[in-house]
Coordinates of C-alpha atoms in Angstrom, one line a residue:
M18 CA -3.6 15.5 -45.4
E19 CA -7.2 15.1 -44.8
Q20 CA -6.5 12.1 -43.5
W21 CA -4.8 13.3 -40.0
F22 CA -8.5 14.9 -39.7
Y23 CA -9.5 11.1 -39.8
I24 CA -6.6 9.6 -37.2
C25 CA -6.4 12.1 -35.4
P26 CA -10.3 12.2 -33.4
G27 CA -9.4 7.9 -33.3
V28 CA -6.3 7.5 -31.3
P29 CA -8.4 9.5 -28.5
V30 CA -12.0 7.9 -29.4
F31 CA -10.6 4.5 -30.0
A32 CA -8.2 5.0 -26.8
L33 CA -11.5 6.0 -24.4
G34 CA -13.7 3.0 -26.0
V35 CA -9.9 0.8 -25.0
F36 CA -10.6 2.3 -21.0
L37 CA -14.3 2.7 -21.0
L38 CA -14.3 -1.4 -21.8
L39 CA -11.6 -2.1 -19.6
R40 CA -13.6 -0.3 -17.0
A41 CA -16.7 -2.6 -17.7
C42 CA -15.0 -5.5 -17.4
W43 CA -13.4 -4.9 -14.4
F44 CA -16.0 -4.4 -12.3
T45 CA -17.9 -7.1 -14.0
K46 CA -15.6 -9.8 -12.9
R47 CA -14.5 -7.8 -9.5
A48 CA -18.1 -6.9 -8.2
V49 CA -20.2 -8.4 -6.0
R50 CA -24.3 -9.3 -6.5
V51 CA -27.0 -9.6 -4.6
P52 CA -31.6 -9.4 -5.2
G53 CA -32.9 -5.8 -4.9
K54 CA -35.2 -4.0 -5.8
V55 CA -36.4 -0.6 -8.2
M56 CA -37.4 1.6 -5.5
T57 CA -38.2 4.6 -8.2
F58 CA -37.7 6.8 -11.7
K59 CA -35.9 9.9 -11.6
G60 CA -35.3 12.1 -14.9
A61 CA -37.0 13.1 -17.6
R62 CA -37.5 10.0 -21.3
T63 CA -38.6 12.6 -24.6
H64 CA -37.8 11.9 -27.7
E65 CA -34.4 13.5 -28.0
S66 CA -32.4 11.7 -25.3
D67 CA -33.5 10.1 -22.2
S68 CA -32.2 10.9 -18.5
R69 CA -33.6 8.6 -16.9
R70 CA -32.0 7.2 -14.5
V71 CA -33.0 4.6 -11.6
E72 CA -33.4 4.0 -8.4
F73 CA -32.3 0.7 -6.8
E74 CA -32.6 -0.5 -2.6
F75 CA -30.4 -3.6 -1.8
Q76 CA -28.2 -5.1 0.6
T77 CA -24.4 -5.6 1.2
L78 CA -23.5 -9.4 2.2
E79 CA -22.3 -7.5 5.5
G80 CA -26.5 -6.9 5.5
R81 CA -26.1 -3.0 5.4
P82 CA -28.7 -1.5 3.3
V83 CA -27.8 1.1 0.6
T84 CA -29.5 3.1 -2.1
A85 CA -27.8 3.3 -5.1
E86 CA -28.7 4.7 -8.2
A87 CA -28.1 3.9 -11.8
H88 CA -28.2 5.9 -15.8
L89 CA -31.1 3.6 -18.1
G90 CA -28.4 4.1 -20.5
Q91 CA -31.9 2.6 -23.4
A92 CA -34.2 2.5 -21.3
G93 CA -36.7 1.5 -23.8
R94 CA -35.3 -1.8 -24.9
T95 CA -35.2 -2.8 -20.4
D96 CA -37.7 -4.7 -18.8
V97 CA -37.3 -2.9 -15.3
G98 CA -40.4 -1.6 -13.8
V99 CA -40.4 0.4 -9.8
G100 CA -40.7 -3.0 -7.3
D101 CA -40.2 -5.1 -9.7
D102 CA -36.6 -7.7 -8.4
I103 CA -33.7 -7.5 -9.6
T104 CA -29.7 -9.2 -10.0
V105 CA -27.3 -5.7 -8.1
M106 CA -24.0 -5.8 -9.1
Y107 CA -22.2 -3.2 -6.6
D108 CA -17.7 -2.5 -6.5
P109 CA -17.0 -4.1 -2.2
N110 CA -15.1 -0.6 -1.8
K111 CA -18.2 1.6 -2.2
P112 CA -21.6 -0.7 -3.0
T113 CA -23.8 3.1 -3.4
R114 CA -21.1 2.5 -7.2
A115 CA -23.5 0.1 -8.1
R116 CA -24.6 -1.7 -11.6
I117 CA -28.1 -3.5 -12.4
D118 CA -27.2 -7.1 -13.7
K119 CA -29.2 -7.0 -17.0
K120 CA -27.7 -7.2 -21.2
G121 CA -27.8 -3.6 -22.0
L122 CA -27.0 -2.3 -18.1
R123 CA -23.4 -3.2 -17.6
G124 CA -21.0 -0.7 -19.4
Y125 CA -20.7 -2.9 -22.4
Q126 CA -22.7 -0.5 -25.1
I127 CA -20.9 2.8 -25.2
A128 CA -17.6 1.0 -25.2
W129 CA -18.2 -0.9 -27.8
M130 CA -19.5 1.7 -29.5
T131 CA -17.3 3.6 -28.6
V132 CA -14.3 1.3 -29.5
G133 CA -16.1 1.1 -32.7
L134 CA -15.8 4.7 -34.2
G135 CA -12.5 5.4 -32.9
S136 CA -11.3 2.9 -35.5
F137 CA -14.0 3.8 -38.5
W138 CA -11.8 7.1 -37.7
L139 CA -8.7 5.3 -37.8
L140 CA -9.2 2.4 -40.6
A141 CA -10.2 5.1 -42.7
G142 CA -7.5 7.2 -42.1
I143 CA -4.9 4.6 -43.1
F144 CA -6.5 3.9 -46.0
G145 CA -6.3 7.5 -46.8
L146 CA -3.0 7.8 -45.8
M147 CA -2.4 3.7 -47.7
L148 CA -3.8 4.9 -51.6
G149 CA -3.6 8.4 -51.0

């Protein structure tokens, strides 16, 4: 009976991971890439959490200046600093919805981790049902 303890949370966590993965893929495919510049960092980085966000600016293809923010994720693993030139991916329908086009900052990591966690719970529950 405890197998359902793994299956019940596994299904929604796996579904959430797939949703996040599809959303990241959709955004990456649809996004327009333009040059930009890192302006400043906001938030704090402690030994317990990393809530830093990066503020950057860029111009849309139409020439409209935009300032946007994005979560840095594993900020210690990125080479982004104030004043750095970057490539920005933005949604042409909502330019303030933008991300830095750099590995680790595109939104795929959390999606794959969520899919993996949901898969683990599902497989643990299924194997438990088969063996149990």
